[in-house]
mmCIF file of C-alpha atoms in Angstrom:
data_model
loop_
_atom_site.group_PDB
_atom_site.id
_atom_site.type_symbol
_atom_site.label_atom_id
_atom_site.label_comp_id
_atom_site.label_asym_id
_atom_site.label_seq_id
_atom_site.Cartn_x
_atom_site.Cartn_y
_atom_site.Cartn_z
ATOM 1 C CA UNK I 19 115.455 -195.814 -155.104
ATOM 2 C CA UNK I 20 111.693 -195.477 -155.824
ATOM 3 C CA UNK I 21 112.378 -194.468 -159.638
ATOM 4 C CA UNK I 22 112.841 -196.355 -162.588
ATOM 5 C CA UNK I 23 111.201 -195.022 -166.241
ATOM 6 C CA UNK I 24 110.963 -198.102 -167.268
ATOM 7 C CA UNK I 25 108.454 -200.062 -165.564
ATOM 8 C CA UNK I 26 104.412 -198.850 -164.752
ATOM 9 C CA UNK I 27 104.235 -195.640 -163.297
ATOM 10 C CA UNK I 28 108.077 -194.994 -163.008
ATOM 11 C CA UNK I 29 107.928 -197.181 -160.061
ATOM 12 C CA UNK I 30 110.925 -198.961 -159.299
ATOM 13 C CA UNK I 31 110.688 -203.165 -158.148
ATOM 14 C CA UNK I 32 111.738 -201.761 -154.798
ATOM 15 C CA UNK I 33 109.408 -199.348 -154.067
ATOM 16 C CA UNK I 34 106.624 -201.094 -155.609
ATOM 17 C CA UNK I 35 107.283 -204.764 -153.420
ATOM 18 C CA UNK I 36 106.855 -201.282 -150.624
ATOM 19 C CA UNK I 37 103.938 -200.077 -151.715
ATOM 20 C CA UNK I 38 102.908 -203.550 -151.947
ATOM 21 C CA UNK I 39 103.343 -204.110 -148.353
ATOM 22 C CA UNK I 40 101.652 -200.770 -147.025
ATOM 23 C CA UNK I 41 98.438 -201.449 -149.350
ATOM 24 C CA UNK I 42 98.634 -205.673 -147.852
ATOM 25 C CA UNK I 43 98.140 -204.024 -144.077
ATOM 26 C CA UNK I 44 96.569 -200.634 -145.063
ATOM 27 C CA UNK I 45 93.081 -201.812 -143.553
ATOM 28 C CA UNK I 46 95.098 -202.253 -140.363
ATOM 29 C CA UNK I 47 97.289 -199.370 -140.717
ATOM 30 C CA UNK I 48 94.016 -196.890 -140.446
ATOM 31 C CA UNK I 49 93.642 -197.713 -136.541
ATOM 32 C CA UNK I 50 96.519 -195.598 -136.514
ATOM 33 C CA UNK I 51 96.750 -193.215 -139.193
ATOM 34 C CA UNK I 52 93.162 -192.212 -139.157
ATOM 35 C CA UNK I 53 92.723 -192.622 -135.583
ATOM 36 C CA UNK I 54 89.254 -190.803 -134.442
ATOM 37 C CA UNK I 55 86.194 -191.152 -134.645
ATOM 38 C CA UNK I 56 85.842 -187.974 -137.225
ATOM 39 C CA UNK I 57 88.884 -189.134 -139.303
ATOM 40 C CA UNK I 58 86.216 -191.749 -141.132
ATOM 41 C CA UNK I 59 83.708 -189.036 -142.340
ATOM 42 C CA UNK I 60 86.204 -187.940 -144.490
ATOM 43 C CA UNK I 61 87.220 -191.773 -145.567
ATOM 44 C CA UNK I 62 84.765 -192.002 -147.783
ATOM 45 C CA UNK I 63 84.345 -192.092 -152.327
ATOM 46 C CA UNK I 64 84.500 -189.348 -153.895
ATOM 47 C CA UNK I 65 86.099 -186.867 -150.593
ATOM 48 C CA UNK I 66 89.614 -186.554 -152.414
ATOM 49 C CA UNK I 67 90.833 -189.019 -149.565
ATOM 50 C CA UNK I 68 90.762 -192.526 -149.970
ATOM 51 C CA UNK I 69 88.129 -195.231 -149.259
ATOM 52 C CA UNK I 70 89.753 -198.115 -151.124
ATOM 53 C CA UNK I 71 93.141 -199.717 -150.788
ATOM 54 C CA UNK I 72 94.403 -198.372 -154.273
ATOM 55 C CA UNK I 73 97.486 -197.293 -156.040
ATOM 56 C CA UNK I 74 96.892 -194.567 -158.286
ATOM 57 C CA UNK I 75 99.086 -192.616 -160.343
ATOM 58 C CA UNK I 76 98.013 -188.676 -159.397
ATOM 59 C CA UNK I 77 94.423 -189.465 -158.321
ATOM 60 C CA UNK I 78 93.513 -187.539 -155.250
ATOM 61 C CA UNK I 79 91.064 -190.552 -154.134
ATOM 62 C CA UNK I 80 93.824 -193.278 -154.711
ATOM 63 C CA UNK I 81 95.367 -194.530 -151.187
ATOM 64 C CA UNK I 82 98.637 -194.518 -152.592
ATOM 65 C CA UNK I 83 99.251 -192.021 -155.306
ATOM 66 C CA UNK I 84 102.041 -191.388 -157.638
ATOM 67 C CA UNK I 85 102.449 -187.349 -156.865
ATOM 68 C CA UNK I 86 102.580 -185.259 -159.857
ATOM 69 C CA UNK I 87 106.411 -184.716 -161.039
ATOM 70 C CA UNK I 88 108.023 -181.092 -162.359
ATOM 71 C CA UNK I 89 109.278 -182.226 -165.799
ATOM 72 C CA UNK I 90 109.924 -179.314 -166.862
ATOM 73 C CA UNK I 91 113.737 -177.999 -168.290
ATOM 74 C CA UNK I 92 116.844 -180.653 -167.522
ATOM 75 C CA UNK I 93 114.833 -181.788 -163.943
ATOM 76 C CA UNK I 94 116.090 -185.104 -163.483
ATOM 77 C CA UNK I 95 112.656 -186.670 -162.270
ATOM 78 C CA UNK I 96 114.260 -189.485 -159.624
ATOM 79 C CA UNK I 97 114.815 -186.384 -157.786
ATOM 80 C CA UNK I 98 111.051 -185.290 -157.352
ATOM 81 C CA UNK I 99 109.349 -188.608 -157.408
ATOM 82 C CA UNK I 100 107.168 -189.008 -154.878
ATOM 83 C CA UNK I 101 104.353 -191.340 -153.189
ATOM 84 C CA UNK I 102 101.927 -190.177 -150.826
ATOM 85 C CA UNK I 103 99.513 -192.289 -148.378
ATOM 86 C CA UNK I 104 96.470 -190.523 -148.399
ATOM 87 C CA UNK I 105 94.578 -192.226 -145.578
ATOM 88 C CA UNK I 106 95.882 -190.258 -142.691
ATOM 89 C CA UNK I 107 94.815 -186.981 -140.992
ATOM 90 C CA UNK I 108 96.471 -184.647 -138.250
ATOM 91 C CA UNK I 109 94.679 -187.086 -135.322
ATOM 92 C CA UNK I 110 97.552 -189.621 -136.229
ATOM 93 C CA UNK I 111 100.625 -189.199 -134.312
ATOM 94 C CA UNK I 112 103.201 -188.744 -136.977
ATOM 95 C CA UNK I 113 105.536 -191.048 -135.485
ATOM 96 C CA UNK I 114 103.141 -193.987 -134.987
ATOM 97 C CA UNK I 115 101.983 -193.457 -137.989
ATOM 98 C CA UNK I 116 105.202 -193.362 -140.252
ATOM 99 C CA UNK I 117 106.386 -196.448 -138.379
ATOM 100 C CA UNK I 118 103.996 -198.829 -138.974
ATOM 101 C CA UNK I 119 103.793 -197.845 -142.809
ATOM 102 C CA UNK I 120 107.362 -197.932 -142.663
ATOM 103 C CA UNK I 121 106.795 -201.760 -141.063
ATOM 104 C CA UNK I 122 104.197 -202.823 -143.176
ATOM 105 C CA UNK I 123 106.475 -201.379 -146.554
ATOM 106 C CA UNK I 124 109.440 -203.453 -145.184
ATOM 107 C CA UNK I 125 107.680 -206.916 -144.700
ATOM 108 C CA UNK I 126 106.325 -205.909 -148.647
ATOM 109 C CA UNK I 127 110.263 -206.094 -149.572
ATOM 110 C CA UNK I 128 110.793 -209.032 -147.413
ATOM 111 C CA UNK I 129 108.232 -210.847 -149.001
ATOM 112 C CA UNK I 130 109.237 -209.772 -152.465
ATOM 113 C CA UNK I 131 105.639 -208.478 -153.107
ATOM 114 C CA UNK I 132 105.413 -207.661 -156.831
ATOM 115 C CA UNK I 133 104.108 -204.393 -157.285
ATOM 116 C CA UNK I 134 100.593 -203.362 -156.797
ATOM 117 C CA UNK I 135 98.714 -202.922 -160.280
ATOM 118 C CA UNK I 136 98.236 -198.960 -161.115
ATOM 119 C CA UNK I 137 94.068 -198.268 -160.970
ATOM 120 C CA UNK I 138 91.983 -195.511 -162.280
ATOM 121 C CA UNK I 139 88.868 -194.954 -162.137
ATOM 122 C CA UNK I 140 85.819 -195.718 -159.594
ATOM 123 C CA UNK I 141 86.099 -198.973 -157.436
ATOM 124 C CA UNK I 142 82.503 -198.573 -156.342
ATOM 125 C CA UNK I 143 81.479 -198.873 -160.154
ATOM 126 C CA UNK I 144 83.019 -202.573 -160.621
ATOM 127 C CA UNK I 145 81.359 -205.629 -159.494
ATOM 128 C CA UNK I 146 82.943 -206.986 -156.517
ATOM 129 C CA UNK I 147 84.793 -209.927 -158.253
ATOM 130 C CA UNK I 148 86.724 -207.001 -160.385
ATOM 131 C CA UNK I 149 87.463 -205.291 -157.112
ATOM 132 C CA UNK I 150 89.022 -208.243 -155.349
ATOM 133 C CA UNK I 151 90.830 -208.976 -158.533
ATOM 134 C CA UNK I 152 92.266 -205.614 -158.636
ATOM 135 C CA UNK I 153 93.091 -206.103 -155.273
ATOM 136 C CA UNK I 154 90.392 -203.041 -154.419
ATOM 137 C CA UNK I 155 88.978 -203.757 -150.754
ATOM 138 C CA UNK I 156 87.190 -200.867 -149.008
ATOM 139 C CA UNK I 157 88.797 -199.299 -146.117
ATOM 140 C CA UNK I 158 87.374 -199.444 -142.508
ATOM 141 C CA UNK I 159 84.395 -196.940 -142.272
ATOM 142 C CA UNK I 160 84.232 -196.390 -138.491
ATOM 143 C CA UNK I 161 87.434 -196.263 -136.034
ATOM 144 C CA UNK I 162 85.494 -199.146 -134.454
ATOM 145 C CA UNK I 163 86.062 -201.176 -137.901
ATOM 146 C CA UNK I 164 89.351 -200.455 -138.145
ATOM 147 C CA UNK I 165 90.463 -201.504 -134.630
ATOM 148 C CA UNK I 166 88.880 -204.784 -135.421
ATOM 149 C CA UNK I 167 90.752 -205.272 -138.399
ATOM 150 C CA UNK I 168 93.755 -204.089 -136.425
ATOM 151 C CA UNK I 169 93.532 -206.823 -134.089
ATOM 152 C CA UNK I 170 92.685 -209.676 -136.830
ATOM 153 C CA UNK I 171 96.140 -208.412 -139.315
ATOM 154 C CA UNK I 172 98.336 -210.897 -136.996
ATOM 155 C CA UNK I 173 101.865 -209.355 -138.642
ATOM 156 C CA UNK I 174 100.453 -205.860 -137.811
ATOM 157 C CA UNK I 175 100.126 -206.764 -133.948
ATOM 158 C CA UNK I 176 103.216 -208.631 -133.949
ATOM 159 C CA UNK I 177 105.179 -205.647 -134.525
ATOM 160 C CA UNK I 178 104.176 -204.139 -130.894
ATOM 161 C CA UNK I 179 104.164 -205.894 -127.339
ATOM 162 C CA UNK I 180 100.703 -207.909 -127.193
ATOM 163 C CA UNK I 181 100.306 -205.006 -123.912
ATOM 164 C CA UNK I 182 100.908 -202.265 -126.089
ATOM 165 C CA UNK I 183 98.210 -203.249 -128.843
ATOM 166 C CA UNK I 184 96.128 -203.516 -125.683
ATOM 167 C CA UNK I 185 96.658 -200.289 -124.284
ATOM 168 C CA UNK I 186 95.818 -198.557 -127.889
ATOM 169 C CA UNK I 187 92.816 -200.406 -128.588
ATOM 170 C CA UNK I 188 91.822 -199.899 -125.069
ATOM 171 C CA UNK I 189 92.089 -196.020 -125.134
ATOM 172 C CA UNK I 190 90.918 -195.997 -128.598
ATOM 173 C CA UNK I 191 87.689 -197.886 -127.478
ATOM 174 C CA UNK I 192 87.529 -195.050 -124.281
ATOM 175 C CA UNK I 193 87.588 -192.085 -127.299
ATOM 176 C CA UNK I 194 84.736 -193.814 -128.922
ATOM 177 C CA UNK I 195 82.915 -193.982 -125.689
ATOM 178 C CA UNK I 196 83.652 -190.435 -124.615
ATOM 179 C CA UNK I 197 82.708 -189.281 -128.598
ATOM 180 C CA UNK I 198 79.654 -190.893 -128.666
ATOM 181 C CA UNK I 199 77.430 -192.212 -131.255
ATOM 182 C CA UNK I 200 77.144 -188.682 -133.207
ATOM 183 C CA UNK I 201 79.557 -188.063 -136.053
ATOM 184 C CA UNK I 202 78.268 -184.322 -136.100
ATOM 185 C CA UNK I 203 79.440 -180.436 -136.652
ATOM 186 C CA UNK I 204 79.732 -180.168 -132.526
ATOM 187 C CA UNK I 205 81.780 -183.361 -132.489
ATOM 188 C CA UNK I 206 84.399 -182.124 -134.967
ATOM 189 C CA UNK I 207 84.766 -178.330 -133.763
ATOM 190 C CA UNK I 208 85.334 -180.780 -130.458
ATOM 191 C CA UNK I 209 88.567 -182.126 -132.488
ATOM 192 C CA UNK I 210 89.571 -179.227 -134.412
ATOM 193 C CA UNK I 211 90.178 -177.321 -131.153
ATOM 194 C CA UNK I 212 91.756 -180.151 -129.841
ATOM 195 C CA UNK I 213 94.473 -180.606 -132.638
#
């Protein structure tokens, strides 16, 4: 379903009106998938993460990246083809996370999105104009950013109870508070022995 050889990327319509839809809500979709404080030092240009909402065809600091396929032999490529969302880390719980990329993906098919434009290269290099044309808008670079834009993407809240938006952005806002203000070595041995 996500292949087809002929269009950009071997993207099909389908998947790309999906990818469409994730990269729409992807500032949003970090208040879950990169949910602590330490998941935005590694957010950042030039970390082999993301810091832009871009689809990439296998470039490490794309959001969305077209992973590299096996073509080697009779391998029928639809088999191995493969997107990956970069902007997530092991403080995400998996099934939040999947969901509301799922979610967002869905209302891109809904909407008929047409599929996002294929970028390579360095956002931070282009003027802004050439960035917003691209469709290039930096992701949040704090988990306090990203809960703000959280609670301002109206179709991402309206996919939970208005009480449980407010109970994640509440204990989100408590994990800032109990993290502090330094993003430092001590802070992430903190996480890493927590997850």
């Amino acid at each position: 379903a996500t292949y087809d050889p002929s269009r950009p990327g071997g993207v099909s319509a389908l998947a790309g009106s999906f990818l469409a839809g994730i990269l729409r809500h992807l500032p949003a979709l970090t208040a879950f998938t990169a949910p602590s404080p330490v998941s935005y030092l590694r957010l950042q240009p030039h970390h082999w993460s993301s810091s832009y909402t871009w689809f990439g065809d296998r470039d490490r600091e794309a959001s969305l990246r077209i992973c590299p396929v096996n073509r080697v032999g009779k391998s029928d490529p639809a088999k191995a083809f493969n997107i990956e969302y970069r902007p997530a880390d092991a403080t995400a719980c998996p099934h939040l996370a999947l969901g509301v990329m799922v979610r967002a993906g869905l209302e891109g098919i809904r909407q008929k999105l047409a599929a996002p434009p294929l970028f390579s290269g360095d956002p931070a290099l282009l003027e802004e104009e050439e960035r917003v044309g691209l469709g290039l808008h930096r992701l949040p670079q704090s988990l306090a950013e990203a809960l703000a834009t959280l609670l301002s993407d109206e179709t991402v809240c309206s996919w939970f109870a208005p009480v449980a938006i407010e109970t994640y952005v509440g204990m989100k806002r408590m994990e800032l508070q109990l993290a502090g203000e330094a993003l430092d070595d001590a802070l992430c041995r903190r996480y890493a022995e927590i997850y």
